[in-house]
């Protein structure tokens, strides 16, 4: 009986490890795509949320799913790249002056970002 229990535990651990997936979203992670490496108005990356629209709207209190991404790592700022991000509202001290040449998007501050595998 002891041998059977060991086999069951080994099979369980093997299944647990084999099901590991780095792309599984945590509760505070969101899937986005980089739409532009720098907008005309502020020169910041423009990202668009691809999922969890209601959670994004609840967290930002805005209807849009397109934002300027303050603090996005330059290595991840490539148009068309899909990212998993964590974000917060941008504090007033972080805002900078933007020109009026193009569409201005609301800002969010990226607290963590990684490539979607």
Coordinates of C-alpha atoms in Angstrom, one line a residue:
X1 CA 0.0 0.0 0.0
X2 CA 2.9 2.3 0.8
X3 CA 4.3 1.9 -2.7
X4 CA 0.9 2.8 -4.3
X5 CA 0.8 6.0 -2.2
X6 CA 4.3 7.0 -3.4
X7 CA 3.3 6.4 -7.0
X8 CA 0.1 8.5 -6.6
X9 CA 2.1 11.3 -5.0
X10 CA 4.7 11.2 -7.8
X11 CA 2.0 11.3 -10.5
X12 CA 0.2 14.2 -8.7
X13 CA 3.5 16.2 -8.6
X14 CA 4.3 15.4 -12.2
X15 CA 0.8 16.6 -13.3
X16 CA 1.2 19.7 -11.2
X17 CA 4.5 20.7 -12.7
X18 CA 3.4 19.8 -16.3
X19 CA 0.4 22.1 -16.0
X20 CA 2.4 25.1 -15.0
X21 CA 1.8 28.0 -17.4
X22 CA 3.5 31.4 -17.2
X23 CA 0.8 33.0 -19.2
X24 CA -1.9 32.4 -16.6
X25 CA -3.1 35.8 -15.5
X26 CA -3.1 36.7 -11.8
X27 CA -6.0 38.8 -10.5
X28 CA -4.2 42.1 -11.0
X29 CA -2.6 41.3 -14.4
X30 CA -4.0 42.4 -17.7
X31 CA -3.4 41.4 -21.3
X32 CA -2.5 44.4 -23.6
X33 CA -1.0 45.1 -27.0
X34 CA 1.3 48.0 -27.8
X35 CA -0.5 50.0 -30.4
X36 CA 2.2 52.7 -30.8
X37 CA 5.7 53.2 -29.4
X38 CA 4.9 56.9 -28.9
X39 CA 1.9 59.0 -29.6
X40 CA 2.1 62.4 -31.2
X41 CA 0.7 64.3 -28.2
X42 CA 2.7 63.0 -25.3
X43 CA 5.4 60.8 -26.8
X44 CA 4.3 57.9 -24.5
X45 CA 3.6 54.3 -25.6
X46 CA 0.0 53.7 -26.4
X47 CA -1.5 50.4 -25.2
X48 CA -4.8 48.7 -25.6
X49 CA -6.4 46.3 -23.2
X50 CA -7.4 43.0 -24.8
X51 CA -9.3 41.4 -22.0
X52 CA -11.1 42.1 -18.7
X53 CA -12.7 45.2 -20.0
X54 CA -15.0 45.5 -17.0
X55 CA -12.2 45.2 -14.5
X56 CA -10.2 47.8 -16.4
X57 CA -13.1 50.2 -16.5
X58 CA -13.7 49.6 -12.8
X59 CA -10.1 50.2 -11.9
X60 CA -9.7 53.4 -14.0
X61 CA -13.3 54.8 -13.8
X62 CA -13.1 55.4 -17.6
X63 CA -14.9 53.7 -20.6
X64 CA -11.8 53.6 -22.9
X65 CA -9.5 50.6 -23.2
X66 CA -6.7 52.6 -24.8
X67 CA -4.2 54.4 -22.6
X68 CA -0.8 56.1 -22.6
X69 CA 1.6 53.7 -20.7
X70 CA 3.7 55.7 -18.3
X71 CA 6.8 53.8 -17.1
X72 CA 6.6 51.0 -19.7
X73 CA 10.1 49.6 -20.1
X74 CA 11.7 50.6 -23.4
X75 CA 12.6 47.0 -24.1
X76 CA 8.9 46.1 -24.1
X77 CA 7.8 49.1 -26.1
X78 CA 7.5 47.5 -29.5
X79 CA 4.4 48.1 -31.7
X80 CA 2.4 44.9 -31.9
X81 CA 3.9 43.2 -28.8
X82 CA 1.5 41.5 -26.5
X83 CA 2.2 42.0 -22.8
X84 CA 0.9 41.0 -19.4
X85 CA 0.9 44.1 -17.2
X86 CA 0.0 45.4 -13.8
X87 CA -0.9 49.0 -13.5
X88 CA -2.1 51.8 -11.2
X89 CA -3.5 55.3 -11.6
X90 CA -0.9 57.9 -12.5
X91 CA -0.3 60.4 -9.7
X92 CA -0.5 64.1 -10.7
X93 CA 3.3 64.6 -10.0
X94 CA 4.1 62.2 -12.8
X95 CA 2.1 64.0 -15.5
X96 CA 4.0 66.0 -18.0
X97 CA 2.9 68.6 -20.5
X98 CA 1.6 67.3 -23.8
X99 CA 1.1 69.2 -27.1
X100 CA -2.2 69.4 -28.9
X101 CA -1.1 67.9 -32.2
X102 CA -2.8 64.6 -31.8
X103 CA -5.3 62.6 -29.8
X104 CA -4.4 62.5 -26.1
X105 CA -5.1 59.3 -24.3
X106 CA -5.6 58.9 -20.5
X107 CA -2.5 57.8 -18.6
X108 CA -1.9 54.8 -16.5
X109 CA 1.4 53.9 -14.7
X110 CA 2.8 50.5 -15.5
X111 CA 4.1 48.8 -12.2
X112 CA 5.1 45.5 -13.8
X113 CA 5.2 44.2 -17.4
X114 CA 6.4 41.1 -19.1
X115 CA 6.1 39.6 -22.6
X116 CA 3.3 37.1 -23.1
X117 CA 4.9 33.8 -24.0

